[in-house]
Coordinates of C-alpha atoms and ligand atoms in Angstrom, one line a residue:
M278 CA -6.8 -132.2 163.2
R279 CA -9.5 -131.4 160.6
F280 CA -8.6 -131.5 157.0
D281 CA -10.4 -130.2 153.9
Q282 CA -8.9 -130.9 150.6
A283 CA -9.5 -128.5 147.8
R284 CA -12.2 -129.3 145.3
W285 CA -11.8 -127.3 142.1
T286 CA -14.6 -127.7 139.7
D287 CA -15.6 -126.0 136.5
D288 CA -18.8 -123.9 136.3
S289 CA -21.0 -126.9 135.6
D290 CA -19.9 -128.3 139.0
E291 CA -20.0 -131.7 137.4
K292 CA -16.4 -132.0 136.6
Y293 CA -13.2 -131.3 138.4
E294 CA -10.5 -128.9 137.2
P295 CA -10.8 -129.2 133.4
L296 CA -8.1 -130.4 131.1
L297 CA -5.9 -127.7 129.7
S298 CA -7.3 -128.3 126.3
E299 CA -10.8 -127.8 127.6
K300 CA -9.8 -124.4 129.0
G301 CA -8.8 -123.1 125.6
N302 CA -7.7 -124.6 122.3
R303 CA -6.1 -123.2 119.3
E304 CA -6.3 -124.9 115.9
L305 CA -2.9 -124.6 114.3
D306 CA -2.5 -124.6 110.6
V307 CA 0.6 -126.6 110.0
D308 CA 2.6 -125.7 107.0
S309 CA 5.1 -128.4 106.2
E310 CA 7.2 -129.7 103.3
L311 CA 6.7 -133.3 104.4
P312 CA 4.7 -135.6 102.2
D313 CA 0.9 -135.2 102.7
D314 CA 0.4 -138.7 104.1
L315 CA 2.8 -137.9 106.9
T316 CA 1.2 -134.6 108.0
R317 CA -2.1 -133.4 109.6
D318 CA -3.8 -130.2 108.6
T319 CA -4.5 -129.1 112.1
L320 CA -3.0 -129.7 115.5
E321 CA -5.1 -129.3 118.6
L322 CA -2.9 -127.6 121.2
P323 CA -4.1 -126.0 124.4
E324 CA -3.7 -122.3 124.5
V325 CA -3.6 -120.8 128.0
T326 CA -1.6 -118.0 129.6
E327 CA 1.3 -118.7 131.9
P328 CA -0.7 -117.8 135.0
E329 CA -3.5 -120.1 133.9
L330 CA -1.0 -122.9 133.4
A331 CA 0.6 -122.4 136.8
R332 CA -2.9 -122.3 138.5
H333 CA -4.0 -125.5 136.7
Y334 CA -1.1 -127.5 138.1
T335 CA -1.3 -125.9 141.5
R336 CA -5.0 -126.8 141.7
L337 CA -4.4 -130.3 140.7
S338 CA -1.8 -130.6 143.4
E339 CA -4.2 -129.2 145.9
M340 CA -6.6 -132.0 145.0
N341 CA -4.0 -134.6 145.6
Y342 CA -2.1 -135.9 148.6
G343 CA 1.6 -136.6 148.7
V344 CA 4.6 -137.0 151.0
E345 CA 5.0 -133.2 150.9
S346 CA 1.4 -132.7 152.1
G347 CA 1.7 -134.7 155.2
P348 CA 2.7 -138.1 156.7
F349 CA 2.5 -141.1 154.4
P350 CA 2.9 -144.2 156.5
L351 CA 2.1 -146.7 153.8
G352 CA 3.6 -149.9 155.2
S353 CA 6.3 -151.7 153.1
C354 CA 6.4 -148.8 150.7
T355 CA 8.9 -146.7 152.6
M356 CA 7.4 -143.3 151.5
K357 CA 10.3 -141.0 152.3
Y358 CA 10.5 -137.3 151.6
N359 CA 12.7 -136.8 148.6
P360 CA 15.4 -134.2 149.2
K361 CA 15.4 -131.6 146.4
F362 CA 19.2 -131.6 146.0
T363 CA 18.9 -135.1 144.4
E364 CA 16.4 -133.7 141.9
D365 CA 18.7 -130.8 141.1
L366 CA 21.5 -133.3 140.4
A367 CA 19.4 -135.6 138.3
A368 CA 18.2 -132.6 136.3
H369 CA 21.8 -131.2 135.8
P370 CA 22.7 -130.8 132.2
K371 CA 25.7 -133.0 132.7
A372 CA 23.4 -135.9 133.8
A373 CA 21.6 -135.7 130.5
V374 CA 23.7 -138.1 128.6
H375 CA 22.5 -139.8 125.4
P376 CA 22.6 -143.5 126.0
D377 CA 24.3 -144.2 122.7
R378 CA 27.2 -141.9 123.4
L379 CA 30.6 -143.5 123.2
E380 CA 31.9 -144.9 126.5
S381 CA 35.1 -142.8 126.2
T382 CA 33.0 -139.6 126.1
A383 CA 30.7 -140.6 129.0
Q384 CA 33.3 -141.6 131.6
G385 CA 31.7 -139.4 134.3
S386 CA 28.4 -141.3 133.9
L387 CA 30.1 -144.7 134.0
E388 CA 32.0 -143.6 137.1
L389 CA 28.7 -142.8 138.8
M390 CA 27.3 -146.2 137.8
Y391 CA 30.4 -147.9 139.0
E392 CA 30.4 -146.1 142.3
L393 CA 26.7 -146.9 142.8
Q394 CA 27.3 -150.6 142.1
D395 CA 30.0 -150.4 144.7
Y396 CA 27.9 -148.5 147.3
L397 CA 25.0 -150.9 147.0
G398 CA 27.4 -153.9 147.1
R399 CA 28.9 -152.6 150.3
I400 CA 25.5 -151.7 151.9
G401 CA 24.1 -155.2 151.1
G402 CA 27.2 -157.3 151.6
M403 CA 27.1 -158.4 147.9
D404 CA 30.0 -158.9 145.5
A405 CA 28.5 -157.6 142.3
V406 CA 25.5 -155.4 141.5
T407 CA 23.5 -154.7 138.3
L408 CA 21.7 -151.4 138.1
Q409 CA 19.5 -152.3 135.2
P410 CA 16.1 -153.5 136.6
P411 CA 13.6 -150.7 136.7
A412 CA 11.6 -151.7 139.8
G413 CA 11.7 -154.1 142.8
A414 CA 9.5 -156.6 141.0
A415 CA 11.8 -156.4 137.9
G416 CA 14.8 -156.9 140.3
E417 CA 13.1 -160.0 141.7
F418 CA 12.6 -161.4 138.2
T419 CA 16.2 -160.6 137.3
G420 CA 17.5 -162.2 140.5
I421 CA 15.4 -165.4 139.9
L422 CA 16.6 -165.5 136.3
V423 CA 20.1 -165.4 137.6
A424 CA 19.3 -168.2 140.1
K425 CA 17.9 -170.3 137.2
A426 CA 20.8 -169.7 135.0
Y427 CA 23.2 -170.7 137.8
H428 CA 21.4 -174.0 138.5
E429 CA 21.2 -174.7 134.8
S430 CA 24.9 -174.1 134.3
H431 CA 25.3 -177.1 136.7
G432 CA 22.9 -179.1 134.7
D433 CA 20.5 -178.8 137.6
D434 CA 16.9 -178.4 136.6
R435 CA 15.0 -177.3 139.7
S436 CA 11.3 -176.6 139.7
E437 CA 10.3 -174.9 142.9
I438 CA 10.6 -171.6 144.7
V439 CA 9.7 -171.5 148.4
I440 CA 8.0 -168.3 149.7
P441 CA 6.6 -167.4 153.1
D442 CA 2.8 -166.7 153.2
S443 CA 3.6 -163.2 154.5
A444 CA 5.6 -162.2 151.4
H445 CA 4.7 -159.5 148.9
G446 CA 2.6 -160.6 145.9
T447 CA 5.4 -159.8 143.5
N448 CA 7.4 -162.7 145.0
F449 CA 4.8 -165.2 143.9
A450 CA 4.4 -163.5 140.6
T451 CA 8.1 -163.5 140.0
A452 CA 8.5 -167.2 140.7
A453 CA 5.6 -168.1 138.4
L454 CA 6.8 -165.8 135.6
A455 CA 10.2 -167.4 135.7
G456 CA 8.5 -170.8 135.3
Y457 CA 8.7 -172.1 138.8
D458 CA 6.1 -173.8 141.0
V459 CA 5.5 -171.8 144.2
V460 CA 5.7 -173.6 147.5
S461 CA 4.0 -171.4 150.1
L462 CA 5.4 -171.5 153.6
P463 CA 3.1 -170.9 156.6
S464 CA 4.3 -168.5 159.3
N465 CA 4.6 -169.8 162.9
E466 CA 2.6 -168.3 165.7
D467 CA 5.3 -165.6 166.2
G468 CA 4.8 -164.4 162.6
R469 CA 8.2 -165.7 161.5
V470 CA 9.4 -168.5 159.3
D471 CA 8.5 -171.9 160.8
L472 CA 11.7 -173.9 160.7
E473 CA 10.0 -177.3 160.7
A474 CA 7.7 -176.2 157.9
L475 CA 10.7 -174.9 156.0
E476 CA 12.6 -178.2 156.3
A477 CA 9.5 -180.0 155.0
A478 CA 9.2 -177.6 152.1
L479 CA 12.8 -177.8 151.0
S480 CA 14.1 -180.5 148.6
E481 CA 16.4 -181.1 145.7
E482 CA 13.7 -179.3 143.6
T483 CA 14.2 -176.0 145.6
A484 CA 15.8 -173.4 143.3
A485 CA 15.5 -170.7 146.0
L486 CA 13.8 -169.4 149.1
M487 CA 12.6 -165.8 148.7
L488 CA 12.7 -164.0 152.1
T489 CA 12.0 -160.4 153.3
N490 CA 13.9 -159.5 156.4
P491 CA 12.6 -157.9 158.6
N492 CA 9.4 -159.5 157.2
T493 CA 6.2 -157.7 156.3
L494 CA 5.2 -157.7 160.0
G495 CA 8.3 -155.8 160.7
L496 CA 9.8 -158.8 162.5
F497 CA 13.4 -159.8 162.2
E498 CA 13.9 -163.4 161.2
R499 CA 16.1 -164.3 164.1
D500 CA 16.8 -167.8 162.7
I501 CA 18.2 -166.4 159.5
V502 CA 21.6 -168.2 159.8
E503 CA 19.9 -171.5 160.4
I504 CA 17.4 -170.8 157.5
A505 CA 20.4 -170.1 155.2
E506 CA 22.0 -173.4 156.2
L507 CA 18.9 -175.3 155.5
V508 CA 18.4 -173.8 152.1
H509 CA 22.1 -174.2 151.1
D510 CA 22.1 -177.8 152.4
V511 CA 19.6 -178.8 149.6
G512 CA 21.6 -176.8 147.0
G513 CA 19.1 -173.9 146.9
L514 CA 19.9 -170.2 146.9
L515 CA 18.7 -167.6 149.3
Y516 CA 17.0 -164.5 147.8
Y517 CA 16.5 -161.3 149.8
D518 CA 13.6 -159.1 149.0
G519 CA 15.2 -155.7 149.8
A520 CA 12.0 -153.7 150.2
N521 CA 12.5 -153.5 154.0
L522 CA 16.2 -152.6 153.8
N523 CA 15.4 -149.3 155.5
A524 CA 15.2 -151.2 158.8
L525 CA 18.8 -152.5 158.6
L526 CA 20.6 -149.8 156.6
G527 CA 24.1 -149.3 157.8
R528 CA 23.6 -151.8 160.6
A529 CA 23.3 -155.3 159.2
R530 CA 23.8 -156.8 155.7
P531 CA 21.9 -159.5 153.9
G532 CA 25.2 -160.9 152.5
D533 CA 26.4 -161.5 156.1
M534 CA 23.2 -163.3 156.9
G535 CA 23.8 -165.8 154.1
F536 CA 21.7 -164.3 151.3
D537 CA 23.1 -165.0 147.8
I538 CA 20.9 -162.6 145.8
M539 CA 19.0 -159.5 146.7
H540 CA 17.2 -156.6 145.1
Y541 CA 17.3 -153.0 146.4
N542 CA 14.2 -150.9 146.1
V543 CA 16.1 -147.7 145.3
H544 CA 12.8 -145.7 145.2
K545 CA 12.0 -146.9 148.7
T546 CA 15.2 -147.0 150.7
F547 CA 17.2 -144.3 148.8
A548 CA 14.6 -141.6 148.6
T549 CA 13.3 -141.4 145.0
P550 CA 9.7 -140.3 144.6
H551 CA 7.4 -143.2 143.9
G552 CA 3.8 -144.2 143.8
G553 CA 1.4 -144.4 141.0
G554 CA 3.6 -146.8 139.2
G555 CA 7.0 -145.3 139.1
P556 CA 9.6 -144.6 138.0
G557 CA 11.9 -146.6 140.2
A558 CA 15.0 -148.8 140.1
G559 CA 15.5 -152.3 141.5
P560 CA 19.3 -153.0 141.3
V561 CA 20.2 -156.6 142.0
G562 CA 23.2 -157.7 144.1
V563 CA 24.7 -161.2 144.0
V564 CA 27.6 -163.2 145.6
E565 CA 30.8 -163.8 143.6
E566 CA 29.7 -167.1 142.1
L567 CA 26.6 -165.6 140.5
A568 CA 28.3 -162.4 139.1
E569 CA 28.9 -163.9 135.6
F570 CA 25.1 -164.3 135.2
L571 CA 24.2 -160.6 135.7
P572 CA 22.4 -158.7 132.9
D573 CA 24.3 -157.1 130.1
P574 CA 26.0 -154.6 130.2
H575 CA 27.8 -154.2 133.5
V576 CA 30.3 -151.5 134.4
R577 CA 33.8 -152.2 135.4
A578 CA 37.0 -150.3 136.0
S579 CA 39.7 -150.5 133.3
D580 CA 42.9 -148.6 132.6
G581 CA 42.2 -145.7 134.9
G582 CA 38.7 -145.4 133.4
Y583 CA 35.4 -147.4 133.2
E584 CA 33.9 -149.6 130.5
F585 CA 30.8 -151.7 129.8
Y586 CA 31.2 -155.4 129.5
T587 CA 29.0 -158.4 129.1
P588 CA 29.2 -160.9 132.0
E589 CA 30.3 -164.3 130.6
Q590 CA 27.0 -166.2 131.1
S591 CA 24.7 -163.1 131.2
V592 CA 21.0 -163.6 131.4
G593 CA 20.8 -160.8 128.8
K594 CA 19.0 -157.5 129.0
V595 CA 16.2 -156.8 131.4
H596 CA 15.6 -153.2 130.4
G597 CA 16.6 -150.8 127.6
Y598 CA 20.1 -149.4 127.9
Y599 CA 21.3 -149.1 131.5
G600 CA 18.1 -148.9 133.6
N601 CA 16.3 -145.8 134.9
W602 CA 19.2 -143.5 134.8
S603 CA 17.9 -140.4 136.6
V604 CA 16.6 -142.6 139.5
L605 CA 20.1 -144.0 139.8
V606 CA 21.6 -140.5 139.9
K607 CA 19.3 -139.6 142.8
A608 CA 20.2 -142.8 144.7
H609 CA 23.9 -142.1 144.2
A610 CA 23.5 -138.5 145.5
Y611 CA 21.4 -139.6 148.5
I612 CA 23.9 -142.3 149.6
A613 CA 26.9 -140.1 149.1
R614 CA 25.3 -137.3 151.0
L615 CA 24.3 -139.4 154.0
G616 CA 27.4 -141.5 154.2
D617 CA 27.9 -144.6 156.4
A618 CA 26.9 -142.7 159.6
G619 CA 23.9 -141.0 158.0
L620 CA 22.5 -144.3 156.6
A621 CA 22.8 -146.0 160.0
D622 CA 21.1 -143.0 161.6
A623 CA 18.3 -143.3 159.1
S624 CA 17.5 -146.9 160.0
A625 CA 17.8 -146.2 163.7
K626 CA 15.3 -143.3 163.4
A627 CA 13.0 -145.4 161.2
V628 CA 12.8 -148.1 163.9
L629 CA 12.5 -145.6 166.7
N630 CA 9.6 -143.8 164.9
A631 CA 7.7 -147.0 164.2
N632 CA 8.0 -148.0 167.8
Y633 CA 7.0 -144.6 169.2
L634 CA 4.0 -144.4 166.9
A635 CA 2.9 -147.9 167.9
S636 CA 3.1 -147.0 171.5
Q637 CA 0.6 -144.1 170.9
V638 CA -1.9 -146.0 168.8
D639 CA -5.0 -147.5 170.5
Y640 CA -5.3 -150.4 168.0
E641 CA -4.1 -153.8 169.0
I642 CA -0.7 -154.9 167.5
P643 CA -0.5 -158.6 167.6
F644 CA 3.1 -159.3 166.6
G645 CA 6.4 -157.8 167.9
P646 CA 9.0 -156.7 168.7
F647 CA 9.0 -155.0 165.3
H648 CA 11.5 -152.8 163.5
H649 CA 10.7 -150.1 161.0
E650 CA 7.0 -151.0 160.6
F651 CA 4.2 -152.6 162.6
V652 CA 0.9 -154.2 161.6
A653 CA -2.0 -153.2 163.8
S654 CA -5.4 -154.9 163.6
A655 CA -8.5 -152.8 163.1
G656 CA -10.4 -155.5 165.0
E657 CA -14.1 -155.2 164.5
Q658 CA -13.7 -152.3 162.2
D659 CA -13.1 -152.7 158.4
A660 CA -9.4 -151.7 157.8
A661 CA -10.4 -150.1 154.4
D662 CA -13.0 -147.9 156.2
V663 CA -10.4 -146.8 158.8
A664 CA -8.0 -145.9 156.0
K665 CA -10.6 -143.8 154.2
R666 CA -11.5 -142.1 157.5
M667 CA -7.9 -141.2 158.3
L668 CA -7.9 -139.2 155.1
D669 CA -10.5 -136.9 156.7
Y670 CA -8.1 -136.4 159.5
G671 CA -5.4 -135.1 157.2
V672 CA -3.0 -138.0 157.0
H673 CA -2.4 -140.7 154.4
P674 CA -3.5 -144.0 155.8
P675 CA -1.4 -147.1 156.2
T676 CA -1.4 -150.1 153.9
T677 CA -4.5 -152.2 154.6
K678 CA -5.6 -155.9 154.7
W679 CA -2.0 -157.2 154.2
P680 CA -0.3 -159.2 155.4
E681 CA -3.3 -161.5 155.9
I682 CA -1.9 -163.1 159.1
V683 CA -3.3 -160.1 160.9
S684 CA -7.1 -159.6 160.5
E685 CA -8.1 -156.2 159.1
A686 CA -4.4 -155.3 158.9
L687 CA -3.2 -151.7 159.2
M688 CA 0.4 -152.0 158.1
T689 CA 2.2 -148.8 159.2
E690 CA 5.6 -147.5 158.4
P691 CA 6.3 -143.8 159.3
T692 CA 10.0 -143.9 158.2
E693 CA 12.7 -141.8 159.7
I694 CA 11.6 -138.5 158.2
E695 CA 8.8 -137.7 160.6
S696 CA 9.2 -135.5 163.7
K697 CA 7.6 -136.4 167.1
R698 CA 5.0 -133.7 166.4
T699 CA 3.9 -135.4 163.2
L700 CA 3.9 -138.9 164.7
D701 CA 1.6 -137.5 167.4
Q702 CA -0.7 -136.1 164.7
L703 CA -0.7 -139.5 163.0
A704 CA -1.5 -141.3 166.3
A705 CA -4.3 -138.9 166.9
A706 CA -5.8 -139.7 163.4
F707 CA -5.6 -143.5 164.2
N708 CA -7.2 -143.0 167.5
A709 CA -10.0 -140.7 166.2
A710 CA -10.9 -143.3 163.6
R711 CA -10.8 -145.9 166.3
A712 CA -13.5 -144.0 168.2
D713 CA -15.7 -143.3 165.1
D714 CA -18.9 -145.3 164.7
D715 CA -19.5 -147.6 161.7
A716 CA -21.8 -145.2 159.9
T717 CA -19.1 -142.5 160.0
L718 CA -16.5 -144.9 158.8
E719 CA -18.6 -146.2 155.9
A720 CA -19.3 -142.6 154.7
A721 CA -15.7 -141.6 154.7
P722 CA -13.9 -139.8 153.2
E723 CA -16.0 -136.7 153.4
R724 CA -13.4 -134.0 153.2
T725 CA -11.3 -135.1 150.2
A726 CA -11.6 -133.9 146.6
A727 CA -13.0 -137.2 145.6
G728 CA -15.1 -139.5 147.8
R729 CA -15.0 -143.3 147.8
I730 CA -13.9 -144.4 144.5
D731 CA -14.2 -147.9 142.9
Q732 CA -10.6 -148.9 143.5
A733 CA -10.8 -152.3 141.7
S734 CA -12.2 -150.8 138.5
A735 CA -9.8 -147.9 138.7
A736 CA -6.9 -150.4 138.8
R737 CA -8.3 -152.9 136.3
N738 CA -9.9 -150.5 133.8
P739 CA -8.0 -147.2 134.1
R740 CA -9.2 -144.3 132.0
L741 CA -6.4 -141.9 132.0
S742 CA -8.0 -139.0 130.3
W743 CA -11.2 -137.0 130.6
H744 CA -11.9 -137.7 127.0
A745 CA -12.3 -141.4 127.8
L746 CA -15.1 -140.4 130.1
D747 CA -16.7 -138.1 127.5
D748 CA -16.7 -141.0 125.0
E749 CA -18.9 -143.2 127.1
Ligands
PLP176 C1 7.4 -152.7 147.2 C2 7.7 -154.2 147.4 C3 8.1 -155.0 146.4 C4 8.0 -154.6 144.9 O1 8.8 -153.5 144.6 P1 8.3 -152.5 143.4 O2 9.5 -151.6 143.3 O3 7.1 -151.9 143.8 O4 8.2 -153.4 142.2 C5 8.5 -156.3 146.7 N1 8.4 -156.7 148.0 C6 8.0 -155.9 149.0 C7 8.0 -156.5 150.4 C8 7.6 -154.6 148.7 O5 7.2 -153.8 149.7

């Protein structure tokens, strides 16, 4: 398939679609009774007609790529289509509750939170769930704070967190931020946790092992029961990174595998739009013994209604108020609509889709059998070049160069949403890039609105307005 992304430029052809304020500005004279030092004389506001406004945003969307433009198989990120009914519910006037409202007048909202705590608890096999953390990474941090508070409540001052080398960078950051030393665990030749290496890494200093299951290669940690025993034998806790829950949804539960704490990436597994930094939600589930350490406040049932309360030894607040409310409304709606059978069906299709796509891709896939995602190797090619080239073929590329166990990794997760037709289109894009020569790959992308950008600078030194460029 050939793809040409729109490139809207202004007349000078130097800049892309101008800012609204650059299209037309009106200086407003502001007449106010406020004291002079609190007011401005003029207010720069863009002045455009409604059609100009509609066209502006449509053009911007045509210069972008999203999960509604085409497949988005960004491994580990679980980029699902986000059904519109969840957006409608989150935007419903009754969902717009001021966070300071009295509990007694916001019982419907508390009920929704209570139910979502319950749904997530049942899905993960956890006894109590907090909805407060606003992202997976924030969930990890909260979960590890809970682990720390638990150990300290026993006068147990542990110093280490063990993390497999295939783990997401946020696991290492979380452990460090919570004040722990990180013990990195090498994978075995199958790409899984090496039990001998694990035994050697564990000690009385181990506060927790953080594990993703299936791991970032899409492989199920078959020895999970033994792993849990080893960790618990030294008095450590087992933490589940829930980013890959889409592989197990409705079929297997971290709690039943021996995990004590987990986070849910609501914006991955439960279909909330994400990317570009949010917004998301990273609720944390824990086993009974840890419930009293959860953040404040928590929702519980009382006298035929619902109330907030502060868990006895709470680690405190990890976010303003109750978390990212609208994201939680969407998760609730999504889970309620799918039900048990729908959730189990989603994970089955996610695994089937990954395996079908893998069977059609010419790149080598060193590790398996995998579940909801696979990591192909670009081999002699540079994975980043392959990714850029795939944009020219009209698909979003996979995650690249991670996990590092696979050289030139193309970490691919199609999710359950794609049809066979779309998976074939994706495979064709992979295989076309496989056949391209180095010069073509290095010149890619050619057909997108923006060519190769300096990604490192864009991330480290973001300039979020055209004005910032003008000022240079
Ligand atoms: C996405 C992800 C995280 C972090 O989640 P955020 O919601 O992006 O903060 C952690 N671990 C894994 C394996 C992930 O894929």
